[in-house]
Amino acid sequence: MLAVSVAALGVVHLFVPMPTSDILVYRAMGDSVLTGGDLYGFRVTEWHLPATYPPFAALLFVPLARISPGVLQLASIFANVALLALLIHFSARLAGLRATHRVPSLLAATALAIWLEPVYQTIVFGQINLALTCLVLWDLTRPDGARGKGLAIGIAAGIKLTPALFAVYLLLTGRVRAALVSLAGFAGTVLLGVVALPGASVEFWTERLYETGRVGEAWIVDNQSLQGLLARLLHTTHPGAIWLAGAVLTAVLGMAAARRTGLVAGREAWGVLCTALTALLVSPISWSHHWVWCVPLLAVLATHIRRDAGRRAIWAALAVLFTARTMWLVPHKGALDLVLPWWQQPLAAPYPLLGVAFLLAAIFWRGGALTGISAGALTRPATAGRESVPAPRSPS
């Protein structure tokens, strides 16, 4: 199945080219470090893409500069397929699933997950979303007492900032030491960037960080964040105060839901998902390929569909939602994204609408309604988190 699925990627490539353009940006970042070029001044590919990541990420990309573009683009496709398999493994561990730990099941799941729109787009662009999600999930599924727990989250945040919200999640759920390790890891990445690239570091942290337009237009259908949803809904390129208020409210309520579910024995998976969806919603720009968190989301929901036709239907509907690519079916050439009629708005923003619905369910549903089980029914293996949590933990 996996071989056929990867071969199908090649066939699709004949009709819909895979630019793997982002991996070329990473290569250019690494090359700028080696040659002393202007890290935030270059533009590459036919789309004139700039560097948008912190200087620490550029240091990690240095080895890519020694690989020819063609070889690198091909390698990124196979690397992302391998990372997808690893993400499914970590997602299964988060969800308490065991079947997908077997190699045949893991490969079959990977073959199918390739065609989830966020995963497919990650492969198409040569993005690092799967790698960052693997870092975060590996860290979160380790036992609380594990040495250096939180460090991988800090490193992921040093590469692409948004994973920093998981350090807040650790703090809110009482794992202060792990949260501090995350903070220290992030600070270490910033310090390394300052030491190796002082000029670029000053430029990034004082200027480039705040230029969201540098990343891309927030109102296009590619952007599946709360800001993208509001911009298209209000037919404006800058939703301004309305978006800011919505983002603050979403962040507060989303992290409150993450804390409440994360504090209950056996419910860590729901806290992690609430944190991930909150980060995706409040980020000014969350391209559709950032939503690779659909993989752990589907894995966790898969634990609650057995012997229940209604839940199986919901799971199937979500799988279709993440495969249907409805945002690409609505008119989006030029500025058509801004004049979509009301009935096309849900098609243009399936992911943020799902994220909002999920967080509302986590906030307002009580007891086992969110997961369909009692609080202690799903106990995680010791290797995946807290070795023994006999009862809900105190918020303190």
mmCIF file of C-alpha atoms in Angstrom:
data_model
loop_
_atom_site.group_PDB
_atom_site.id
_atom_site.type_symbol
_atom_site.label_atom_id
_atom_site.label_comp_id
_atom_site.label_asym_id
_atom_site.label_seq_id
_atom_site.Cartn_x
_atom_site.Cartn_y
_atom_site.Cartn_z
ATOM 1 C CA MET A 1 0.000 0.000 0.000
ATOM 2 C CA LEU A 2 2.767 2.422 0.886
ATOM 3 C CA ALA A 3 4.667 1.694 -2.325
ATOM 4 C CA VAL A 4 1.520 2.215 -4.389
ATOM 5 C CA SER A 5 0.697 5.422 -2.528
ATOM 6 C CA VAL A 6 4.172 6.889 -3.065
ATOM 7 C CA ALA A 7 4.052 5.838 -6.719
ATOM 8 C CA ALA A 8 0.693 7.596 -7.012
ATOM 9 C CA LEU A 9 2.407 10.760 -5.782
ATOM 10 C CA GLY A 10 4.711 10.475 -8.770
ATOM 11 C CA VAL A 11 1.765 10.049 -11.130
ATOM 12 C CA VAL A 12 -0.003 13.083 -9.655
ATOM 13 C CA HIS A 13 3.233 15.021 -10.075
ATOM 14 C CA LEU A 14 2.956 14.529 -13.828
ATOM 15 C CA PHE A 15 -0.290 16.528 -13.855
ATOM 16 C CA VAL A 16 0.103 18.772 -10.780
ATOM 17 C CA PRO A 17 3.790 19.676 -10.303
ATOM 18 C CA MET A 18 5.227 19.530 -6.787
ATOM 19 C CA PRO A 19 7.337 22.676 -6.477
ATOM 20 C CA THR A 20 8.866 21.687 -3.089
ATOM 21 C CA SER A 21 9.678 25.385 -2.975
ATOM 22 C CA ASP A 22 10.027 25.733 0.794
ATOM 23 C CA ILE A 23 12.915 23.291 0.957
ATOM 24 C CA LEU A 24 14.708 25.601 -1.495
ATOM 25 C CA VAL A 25 14.133 28.507 0.906
ATOM 26 C CA TYR A 26 15.682 26.426 3.703
ATOM 27 C CA ARG A 27 18.629 25.663 1.432
ATOM 28 C CA ALA A 28 19.061 29.361 0.653
ATOM 29 C CA MET A 29 18.996 30.143 4.386
ATOM 30 C CA GLY A 30 21.779 27.642 4.996
ATOM 31 C CA ASP A 31 23.723 29.057 2.073
ATOM 32 C CA SER A 32 23.403 32.586 3.479
ATOM 33 C CA VAL A 33 25.003 31.393 6.705
ATOM 34 C CA LEU A 34 27.913 29.796 4.823
ATOM 35 C CA THR A 35 28.516 32.721 2.493
ATOM 36 C CA GLY A 36 27.736 35.551 4.911
ATOM 37 C CA GLY A 37 24.833 36.735 2.757
ATOM 38 C CA ASP A 38 21.807 38.751 3.808
ATOM 39 C CA LEU A 39 19.639 36.149 5.543
ATOM 40 C CA TYR A 40 16.450 38.202 5.323
ATOM 41 C CA GLY A 41 17.221 39.980 2.077
ATOM 42 C CA PHE A 42 17.223 37.177 -0.484
ATOM 43 C CA ARG A 43 14.302 35.953 -2.598
ATOM 44 C CA VAL A 44 14.283 32.531 -4.223
ATOM 45 C CA THR A 45 12.091 30.422 -6.529
ATOM 46 C CA GLU A 46 9.675 31.810 -9.097
ATOM 47 C CA TRP A 47 7.449 32.990 -6.229
ATOM 48 C CA HIS A 48 10.247 35.187 -4.791
ATOM 49 C CA LEU A 49 10.023 33.622 -1.349
ATOM 50 C CA PRO A 50 12.003 35.135 1.565
ATOM 51 C CA ALA A 51 13.337 33.611 4.777
ATOM 52 C CA THR A 52 10.825 33.833 7.635
ATOM 53 C CA TYR A 53 12.320 31.607 10.354
ATOM 54 C CA PRO A 54 14.649 32.642 13.227
ATOM 55 C CA PRO A 55 18.452 32.589 12.726
ATOM 56 C CA PHE A 56 18.711 29.345 14.709
ATOM 57 C CA ALA A 57 16.739 27.580 11.978
ATOM 58 C CA ALA A 58 19.195 28.896 9.392
ATOM 59 C CA LEU A 59 22.043 27.269 11.332
ATOM 60 C CA LEU A 60 20.238 23.919 11.182
ATOM 61 C CA PHE A 61 19.746 24.320 7.432
ATOM 62 C CA VAL A 62 23.472 24.740 6.684
ATOM 63 C CA PRO A 63 23.932 21.071 5.588
ATOM 64 C CA LEU A 64 21.188 21.550 2.977
ATOM 65 C CA ALA A 65 23.322 24.136 1.176
ATOM 66 C CA ARG A 66 25.746 21.393 0.123
ATOM 67 C CA ILE A 67 23.041 19.354 -1.617
ATOM 68 C CA SER A 68 21.990 20.103 -5.178
ATOM 69 C CA PRO A 69 18.446 21.508 -5.476
ATOM 70 C CA GLY A 70 17.097 18.567 -7.502
ATOM 71 C CA VAL A 71 18.434 15.933 -5.124
ATOM 72 C CA LEU A 72 17.243 17.946 -2.122
ATOM 73 C CA GLN A 73 13.726 18.302 -3.483
ATOM 74 C CA LEU A 74 13.441 14.562 -4.127
ATOM 75 C CA ALA A 75 14.959 13.725 -0.743
ATOM 76 C CA SER A 76 12.465 16.021 1.016
ATOM 77 C CA ILE A 77 9.565 13.979 -0.377
ATOM 78 C CA PHE A 78 10.880 10.684 0.987
ATOM 79 C CA ALA A 79 11.992 12.310 4.245
ATOM 80 C CA ASN A 80 8.477 13.669 4.818
ATOM 81 C CA VAL A 81 6.935 10.255 4.133
ATOM 82 C CA ALA A 82 9.276 8.765 6.749
ATOM 83 C CA LEU A 83 8.413 11.577 9.175
ATOM 84 C CA LEU A 84 4.719 10.901 8.576
ATOM 85 C CA ALA A 85 5.208 7.294 9.687
ATOM 86 C CA LEU A 86 7.015 8.557 12.787
ATOM 87 C CA LEU A 87 4.214 11.034 13.493
ATOM 88 C CA ILE A 88 1.619 8.267 13.242
ATOM 89 C CA HIS A 89 3.669 6.237 15.717
ATOM 90 C CA PHE A 90 3.773 9.124 18.218
ATOM 91 C CA SER A 91 0.094 9.881 17.603
ATOM 92 C CA ALA A 92 -0.809 6.284 18.368
ATOM 93 C CA ARG A 93 1.242 6.461 21.543
ATOM 94 C CA LEU A 94 -0.531 9.683 22.559
ATOM 95 C CA ALA A 95 -3.918 8.081 21.910
ATOM 96 C CA GLY A 96 -3.099 4.838 23.686
ATOM 97 C CA LEU A 97 -3.464 2.836 20.467
ATOM 98 C CA ARG A 98 -1.298 -0.235 20.092
ATOM 99 C CA ALA A 99 -2.255 -1.747 16.736
ATOM 100 C CA THR A 100 -0.522 0.949 14.699
ATOM 101 C CA HIS A 101 2.750 0.199 16.487
ATOM 102 C CA ARG A 102 2.953 -2.952 14.361
ATOM 103 C CA VAL A 103 4.923 -2.337 11.199
ATOM 104 C CA PRO A 104 2.260 -3.467 8.662
ATOM 105 C CA SER A 105 -0.428 -1.331 10.324
ATOM 106 C CA LEU A 106 1.935 1.613 10.574
ATOM 107 C CA LEU A 107 2.857 1.423 6.886
ATOM 108 C CA ALA A 108 -0.781 1.071 5.840
ATOM 109 C CA ALA A 109 -1.770 4.086 7.933
ATOM 110 C CA THR A 110 1.102 6.068 6.392
ATOM 111 C CA ALA A 111 -0.037 5.112 2.888
ATOM 112 C CA LEU A 112 -3.510 6.505 3.587
ATOM 113 C CA ALA A 113 -2.419 9.571 5.582
ATOM 114 C CA ILE A 114 -0.295 10.835 2.678
ATOM 115 C CA TRP A 115 -3.525 11.995 1.048
ATOM 116 C CA LEU A 116 -4.743 14.083 3.963
ATOM 117 C CA GLU A 117 -4.617 17.606 2.555
ATOM 118 C CA PRO A 118 -2.293 19.118 5.211
ATOM 119 C CA VAL A 119 0.123 16.190 4.861
ATOM 120 C CA TYR A 120 0.004 16.251 1.070
ATOM 121 C CA GLN A 121 0.634 20.015 1.013
ATOM 122 C CA THR A 122 3.572 19.566 3.387
ATOM 123 C CA ILE A 123 5.083 17.058 0.966
ATOM 124 C CA VAL A 124 4.305 19.259 -2.036
ATOM 125 C CA PHE A 125 6.082 22.288 -0.562
ATOM 126 C CA GLY A 126 8.905 20.415 1.177
ATOM 127 C CA GLN A 127 7.846 21.861 4.530
ATOM 128 C CA ILE A 128 9.093 20.949 8.035
ATOM 129 C CA ASN A 129 5.690 20.728 9.735
ATOM 130 C CA LEU A 130 5.903 16.965 10.232
ATOM 131 C CA ALA A 131 9.356 17.223 11.797
ATOM 132 C CA LEU A 132 8.249 19.888 14.268
ATOM 133 C CA THR A 133 5.074 17.987 15.209
ATOM 134 C CA CYS A 134 7.165 14.859 15.804
ATOM 135 C CA LEU A 135 9.487 16.820 18.117
ATOM 136 C CA VAL A 136 6.563 18.123 20.154
ATOM 137 C CA LEU A 137 4.712 14.802 20.391
ATOM 138 C CA TRP A 138 7.868 12.849 21.237
ATOM 139 C CA ASP A 139 8.465 15.248 24.116
ATOM 140 C CA LEU A 140 4.883 15.256 25.385
ATOM 141 C CA THR A 141 4.528 11.457 25.320
ATOM 142 C CA ARG A 142 7.620 10.936 27.467
ATOM 143 C CA PRO A 143 7.190 10.308 31.215
ATOM 144 C CA ASP A 144 7.004 13.466 33.297
ATOM 145 C CA GLY A 145 10.151 12.499 35.146
ATOM 146 C CA ALA A 146 12.155 11.896 31.967
ATOM 147 C CA ARG A 147 15.449 13.737 31.795
ATOM 148 C CA GLY A 148 15.237 16.862 29.674
ATOM 149 C CA LYS A 149 11.483 16.671 29.155
ATOM 150 C CA GLY A 150 10.435 19.926 27.513
ATOM 151 C CA LEU A 151 13.725 20.499 25.704
ATOM 152 C CA ALA A 152 12.438 19.273 22.329
ATOM 153 C CA ILE A 153 9.482 21.668 22.611
ATOM 154 C CA GLY A 154 11.887 24.533 23.273
ATOM 155 C CA ILE A 155 13.982 23.583 20.245
ATOM 156 C CA ALA A 156 10.872 23.326 18.055
ATOM 157 C CA ALA A 157 9.845 26.804 19.232
ATOM 158 C CA GLY A 158 13.313 28.065 18.368
ATOM 159 C CA ILE A 159 12.778 26.879 14.795
ATOM 160 C CA LYS A 160 9.225 28.066 14.252
ATOM 161 C CA LEU A 161 7.916 29.916 17.349
ATOM 162 C CA THR A 162 4.328 28.564 17.500
ATOM 163 C CA PRO A 163 5.280 25.345 19.389
ATOM 164 C CA ALA A 164 6.086 27.634 22.340
ATOM 165 C CA LEU A 165 2.419 27.390 23.354
ATOM 166 C CA PHE A 166 3.072 23.797 24.449
ATOM 167 C CA ALA A 167 5.463 25.133 27.088
ATOM 168 C CA VAL A 168 2.537 27.179 28.406
ATOM 169 C CA TYR A 169 0.469 23.990 28.423
ATOM 170 C CA LEU A 170 3.118 22.231 30.523
ATOM 171 C CA LEU A 171 3.081 25.133 32.971
ATOM 172 C CA LEU A 172 -0.716 25.220 33.205
ATOM 173 C CA THR A 173 -0.859 21.488 33.918
ATOM 174 C CA GLY A 174 1.593 21.739 36.794
ATOM 175 C CA ARG A 175 4.749 20.504 35.084
ATOM 176 C CA VAL A 176 6.794 23.539 35.998
ATOM 177 C CA ARG A 177 10.173 21.874 35.585
ATOM 178 C CA ALA A 178 9.413 20.727 32.039
ATOM 179 C CA ALA A 179 8.049 24.182 31.183
ATOM 180 C CA LEU A 180 11.243 25.812 32.465
ATOM 181 C CA VAL A 181 13.338 23.348 30.468
ATOM 182 C CA SER A 182 11.332 24.348 27.368
ATOM 183 C CA LEU A 183 11.977 28.000 28.112
ATOM 184 C CA ALA A 184 15.664 27.315 28.618
ATOM 185 C CA GLY A 185 15.820 25.346 25.367
ATOM 186 C CA PHE A 186 14.156 28.176 23.478
ATOM 187 C CA ALA A 187 16.449 30.751 25.069
ATOM 188 C CA GLY A 188 19.392 28.585 24.074
ATOM 189 C CA THR A 189 18.310 28.632 20.430
ATOM 190 C CA VAL A 190 18.015 32.420 20.532
ATOM 191 C CA LEU A 191 21.457 32.706 22.140
ATOM 192 C CA LEU A 192 23.034 30.421 19.540
ATOM 193 C CA GLY A 193 21.516 32.558 16.820
ATOM 194 C CA VAL A 194 22.846 35.751 18.415
ATOM 195 C CA VAL A 195 26.354 34.328 18.775
ATOM 196 C CA ALA A 196 26.538 32.909 15.257
ATOM 197 C CA LEU A 197 24.484 35.553 13.421
ATOM 198 C CA PRO A 198 24.318 38.708 15.560
ATOM 199 C CA GLY A 199 23.184 41.071 12.803
ATOM 200 C CA ALA A 200 20.497 38.723 11.489
ATOM 201 C CA SER A 201 19.296 38.052 15.050
ATOM 202 C CA VAL A 202 18.805 41.735 15.797
ATOM 203 C CA GLU A 203 17.001 42.155 12.480
ATOM 204 C CA PHE A 204 14.701 39.183 13.062
ATOM 205 C CA TRP A 205 13.742 39.808 16.690
ATOM 206 C CA THR A 206 13.263 43.562 16.313
ATOM 207 C CA GLU A 207 11.807 43.791 12.821
ATOM 208 C CA ARG A 208 11.095 40.686 10.730
ATOM 209 C CA LEU A 209 9.181 38.871 13.477
ATOM 210 C CA TYR A 210 6.391 41.441 13.300
ATOM 211 C CA GLU A 211 6.071 41.544 9.511
ATOM 212 C CA THR A 212 3.282 39.018 9.068
ATOM 213 C CA GLY A 213 2.761 40.252 5.518
ATOM 214 C CA ARG A 214 6.256 38.961 4.756
ATOM 215 C CA VAL A 215 4.956 35.431 5.236
ATOM 216 C CA GLY A 216 1.993 35.980 2.933
ATOM 217 C CA GLU A 217 -1.457 37.560 2.685
ATOM 218 C CA ALA A 218 -3.616 36.692 5.665
ATOM 219 C CA TRP A 219 -6.913 36.790 3.753
ATOM 220 C CA ILE A 220 -6.252 34.126 1.123
ATOM 221 C CA VAL A 221 -7.868 30.696 1.451
ATOM 222 C CA ASP A 222 -4.437 29.175 2.076
ATOM 223 C CA ASN A 223 -4.609 30.759 5.536
ATOM 224 C CA GLN A 224 -6.687 28.516 7.781
ATOM 225 C CA SER A 225 -6.298 30.556 10.953
ATOM 226 C CA LEU A 226 -8.912 32.598 12.792
ATOM 227 C CA GLN A 227 -7.602 35.758 11.115
ATOM 228 C CA GLY A 228 -8.008 34.216 7.668
ATOM 229 C CA LEU A 229 -11.556 33.143 8.494
ATOM 230 C CA LEU A 230 -12.541 36.605 9.764
ATOM 231 C CA ALA A 231 -10.834 38.444 6.898
ATOM 232 C CA ARG A 232 -12.777 36.485 4.305
ATOM 233 C CA LEU A 233 -16.010 36.598 6.294
ATOM 234 C CA LEU A 234 -15.808 40.380 6.736
ATOM 235 C CA HIS A 235 -14.450 40.926 3.199
ATOM 236 C CA THR A 236 -11.444 42.876 4.442
ATOM 237 C CA THR A 237 -7.710 42.384 4.166
ATOM 238 C CA HIS A 238 -7.174 43.514 7.766
ATOM 239 C CA PRO A 239 -9.824 42.425 10.312
ATOM 240 C CA GLY A 240 -7.832 44.395 12.910
ATOM 241 C CA ALA A 241 -9.351 44.760 16.360
ATOM 242 C CA ILE A 242 -12.052 42.168 15.699
ATOM 243 C CA TRP A 243 -9.401 39.541 14.969
ATOM 244 C CA LEU A 244 -7.232 40.621 17.904
ATOM 245 C CA ALA A 245 -10.149 40.347 20.319
ATOM 246 C CA GLY A 246 -11.131 36.979 18.854
ATOM 247 C CA ALA A 247 -7.561 35.685 19.054
ATOM 248 C CA VAL A 248 -7.192 36.729 22.704
ATOM 249 C CA LEU A 249 -10.533 35.160 23.622
ATOM 250 C CA THR A 250 -9.656 31.973 21.730
ATOM 251 C CA ALA A 251 -6.256 31.764 23.407
ATOM 252 C CA VAL A 252 -7.717 32.179 26.909
ATOM 253 C CA LEU A 253 -10.603 29.749 26.416
ATOM 254 C CA GLY A 254 -8.523 27.272 24.414
ATOM 255 C CA MET A 255 -5.765 27.061 27.007
ATOM 256 C CA ALA A 256 -8.355 26.877 29.785
ATOM 257 C CA ALA A 257 -9.847 23.861 28.016
ATOM 258 C CA ALA A 258 -6.361 22.393 27.547
ATOM 259 C CA ARG A 259 -5.619 22.802 31.247
ATOM 260 C CA ARG A 260 -8.919 21.305 32.370
ATOM 261 C CA THR A 261 -8.621 18.223 30.206
ATOM 262 C CA GLY A 262 -4.866 17.868 30.727
ATOM 263 C CA LEU A 263 -5.297 17.761 34.509
ATOM 264 C CA VAL A 264 -7.540 14.692 34.350
ATOM 265 C CA ALA A 265 -5.969 11.259 34.504
ATOM 266 C CA GLY A 266 -5.943 9.587 31.111
ATOM 267 C CA ARG A 267 -7.057 12.713 29.235
ATOM 268 C CA GLU A 268 -3.663 14.193 28.301
ATOM 269 C CA ALA A 269 -4.360 13.611 24.612
ATOM 270 C CA TRP A 270 -7.290 16.029 24.713
ATOM 271 C CA GLY A 271 -5.203 18.684 26.451
ATOM 272 C CA VAL A 272 -2.514 18.345 23.799
ATOM 273 C CA LEU A 273 -5.060 18.645 20.992
ATOM 274 C CA CYS A 274 -6.686 21.703 22.584
ATOM 275 C CA THR A 275 -3.256 23.349 22.768
ATOM 276 C CA ALA A 276 -2.413 22.481 19.165
ATOM 277 C CA LEU A 277 -5.720 23.762 17.796
ATOM 278 C CA THR A 278 -5.456 26.931 19.892
ATOM 279 C CA ALA A 279 -2.006 27.622 18.439
ATOM 280 C CA LEU A 280 -3.269 27.069 14.904
ATOM 281 C CA LEU A 281 -6.272 29.341 15.424
ATOM 282 C CA VAL A 282 -4.552 32.303 17.094
ATOM 283 C CA SER A 283 -1.483 32.353 14.864
ATOM 284 C CA PRO A 284 -1.854 35.241 12.374
ATOM 285 C CA ILE A 285 -1.163 32.809 9.554
ATOM 286 C CA SER A 286 -1.698 29.043 9.653
ATOM 287 C CA TRP A 287 -1.331 27.699 6.143
ATOM 288 C CA SER A 288 -3.362 24.591 5.423
ATOM 289 C CA HIS A 289 -0.203 22.463 5.631
ATOM 290 C CA HIS A 290 0.322 23.604 9.234
ATOM 291 C CA TRP A 291 -2.726 21.515 10.140
ATOM 292 C CA VAL A 292 -0.775 18.238 10.121
ATOM 293 C CA TRP A 293 -2.096 17.997 13.677
ATOM 294 C CA CYS A 294 -5.040 16.308 11.958
ATOM 295 C CA VAL A 295 -2.976 13.100 12.210
ATOM 296 C CA PRO A 296 -2.934 12.924 16.043
ATOM 297 C CA LEU A 297 -6.480 14.294 16.091
ATOM 298 C CA LEU A 298 -7.751 11.386 13.990
ATOM 299 C CA ALA A 299 -5.645 8.926 15.996
ATOM 300 C CA VAL A 300 -7.090 10.104 19.312
ATOM 301 C CA LEU A 301 -10.644 10.103 17.997
ATOM 302 C CA ALA A 302 -10.078 6.583 16.656
ATOM 303 C CA THR A 303 -9.902 5.337 20.249
ATOM 304 C CA HIS A 304 -13.570 6.199 20.748
ATOM 305 C CA ILE A 305 -15.293 4.835 17.648
ATOM 306 C CA ARG A 306 -15.357 1.140 18.477
ATOM 307 C CA ARG A 307 -18.821 -0.385 18.652
ATOM 308 C CA ASP A 308 -20.445 3.006 18.112
ATOM 309 C CA ALA A 309 -21.785 3.745 14.645
ATOM 310 C CA GLY A 310 -22.406 7.426 15.452
ATOM 311 C CA ARG A 311 -18.820 8.053 16.465
ATOM 312 C CA ARG A 312 -17.523 6.125 13.477
ATOM 313 C CA ALA A 313 -19.570 8.421 11.248
ATOM 314 C CA ILE A 314 -18.078 11.491 12.938
ATOM 315 C CA TRP A 315 -14.559 10.116 12.514
ATOM 316 C CA ALA A 316 -15.222 9.355 8.851
ATOM 317 C CA ALA A 317 -16.618 12.868 8.344
ATOM 318 C CA LEU A 318 -13.451 14.392 9.815
ATOM 319 C CA ALA A 319 -11.263 12.179 7.644
ATOM 320 C CA VAL A 320 -13.216 13.380 4.602
ATOM 321 C CA LEU A 321 -12.939 16.997 5.770
ATOM 322 C CA PHE A 322 -9.140 16.745 5.911
ATOM 323 C CA THR A 323 -9.028 15.052 2.515
ATOM 324 C CA ALA A 324 -11.644 17.008 0.537
ATOM 325 C CA ARG A 325 -9.546 20.169 -0.125
ATOM 326 C CA THR A 326 -12.673 22.324 -0.176
ATOM 327 C CA MET A 327 -10.670 25.548 0.267
ATOM 328 C CA TRP A 328 -9.156 24.962 -3.164
ATOM 329 C CA LEU A 329 -12.569 24.398 -4.781
ATOM 330 C CA VAL A 330 -13.935 27.887 -4.088
ATOM 331 C CA PRO A 331 -12.905 30.805 -6.348
ATOM 332 C CA HIS A 332 -9.539 32.086 -5.085
ATOM 333 C CA LYS A 333 -7.712 33.587 -8.043
ATOM 334 C CA GLY A 334 -6.526 37.119 -7.471
ATOM 335 C CA ALA A 335 -8.677 38.714 -4.781
ATOM 336 C CA LEU A 336 -11.720 36.459 -5.197
ATOM 337 C CA ASP A 337 -11.066 35.138 -1.687
ATOM 338 C CA LEU A 338 -12.405 38.452 -0.351
ATOM 339 C CA VAL A 339 -15.748 38.352 -2.154
ATOM 340 C CA LEU A 340 -16.901 34.830 -1.408
ATOM 341 C CA PRO A 341 -20.653 34.540 -0.736
ATOM 342 C CA TRP A 342 -21.826 33.341 2.660
ATOM 343 C CA TRP A 343 -22.487 29.789 1.538
ATOM 344 C CA GLN A 344 -18.911 29.346 0.334
ATOM 345 C CA GLN A 345 -17.364 30.596 3.583
ATOM 346 C CA PRO A 346 -17.474 27.195 5.340
ATOM 347 C CA LEU A 347 -15.845 25.598 2.307
ATOM 348 C CA ALA A 348 -13.087 28.228 2.410
ATOM 349 C CA ALA A 349 -12.399 27.752 6.131
ATOM 350 C CA PRO A 350 -13.019 24.107 7.109
ATOM 351 C CA TYR A 351 -10.077 23.836 9.517
ATOM 352 C CA PRO A 352 -10.642 26.924 11.708
ATOM 353 C CA LEU A 353 -14.343 26.114 11.939
ATOM 354 C CA LEU A 354 -13.458 22.611 13.093
ATOM 355 C CA GLY A 355 -10.924 24.006 15.548
ATOM 356 C CA VAL A 356 -13.453 26.401 17.058
ATOM 357 C CA ALA A 357 -16.053 23.623 17.320
ATOM 358 C CA PHE A 358 -13.562 21.312 19.021
ATOM 359 C CA LEU A 359 -12.564 23.941 21.593
ATOM 360 C CA LEU A 360 -16.197 24.822 22.304
ATOM 361 C CA ALA A 361 -16.918 21.150 22.914
ATOM 362 C CA ALA A 362 -13.946 20.925 25.269
ATOM 363 C CA ILE A 363 -15.082 24.035 27.138
ATOM 364 C CA PHE A 364 -18.796 23.369 27.545
ATOM 365 C CA TRP A 365 -19.177 19.602 27.559
ATOM 366 C CA ARG A 366 -18.958 18.031 30.977
ATOM 367 C CA GLY A 367 -17.847 14.681 32.333
ATOM 368 C CA GLY A 368 -17.155 12.106 29.652
ATOM 369 C CA ALA A 369 -19.154 13.867 26.965
ATOM 370 C CA LEU A 370 -16.118 15.175 25.133
ATOM 371 C CA THR A 371 -14.409 11.848 24.817
ATOM 372 C CA GLY A 372 -17.336 9.522 25.226
ATOM 373 C CA ILE A 373 -15.648 7.772 28.179
ATOM 374 C CA SER A 374 -15.236 8.264 31.863
ATOM 375 C CA ALA A 375 -12.277 10.309 33.028
ATOM 376 C CA GLY A 376 -10.192 7.313 33.977
ATOM 377 C CA ALA A 377 -11.193 4.883 31.269
ATOM 378 C CA LEU A 378 -8.310 5.710 28.966
ATOM 379 C CA THR A 379 -5.067 5.216 30.862
ATOM 380 C CA ARG A 380 -1.857 5.914 29.039
ATOM 381 C CA PRO A 381 1.088 3.537 29.149
ATOM 382 C CA ALA A 382 3.882 4.474 31.532
ATOM 383 C CA THR A 383 6.257 5.066 28.648
ATOM 384 C CA ALA A 384 3.888 7.614 27.200
ATOM 385 C CA GLY A 385 3.532 9.964 30.157
ATOM 386 C CA ARG A 386 2.861 9.982 33.875
ATOM 387 C CA GLU A 387 3.664 6.560 35.224
ATOM 388 C CA SER A 388 0.763 6.477 37.662
ATOM 389 C CA VAL A 389 -2.026 8.982 38.059
ATOM 390 C CA PRO A 390 -4.721 7.330 40.174
ATOM 391 C CA ALA A 391 -7.019 10.348 40.287
ATOM 392 C CA PRO A 392 -7.468 13.758 38.708
ATOM 393 C CA ARG A 393 -4.594 15.989 39.703
ATOM 394 C CA SER A 394 -5.112 19.085 41.764
ATOM 395 C CA PRO A 395 -4.942 22.298 39.718
ATOM 396 C CA SER A 396 -2.161 23.427 42.069
#
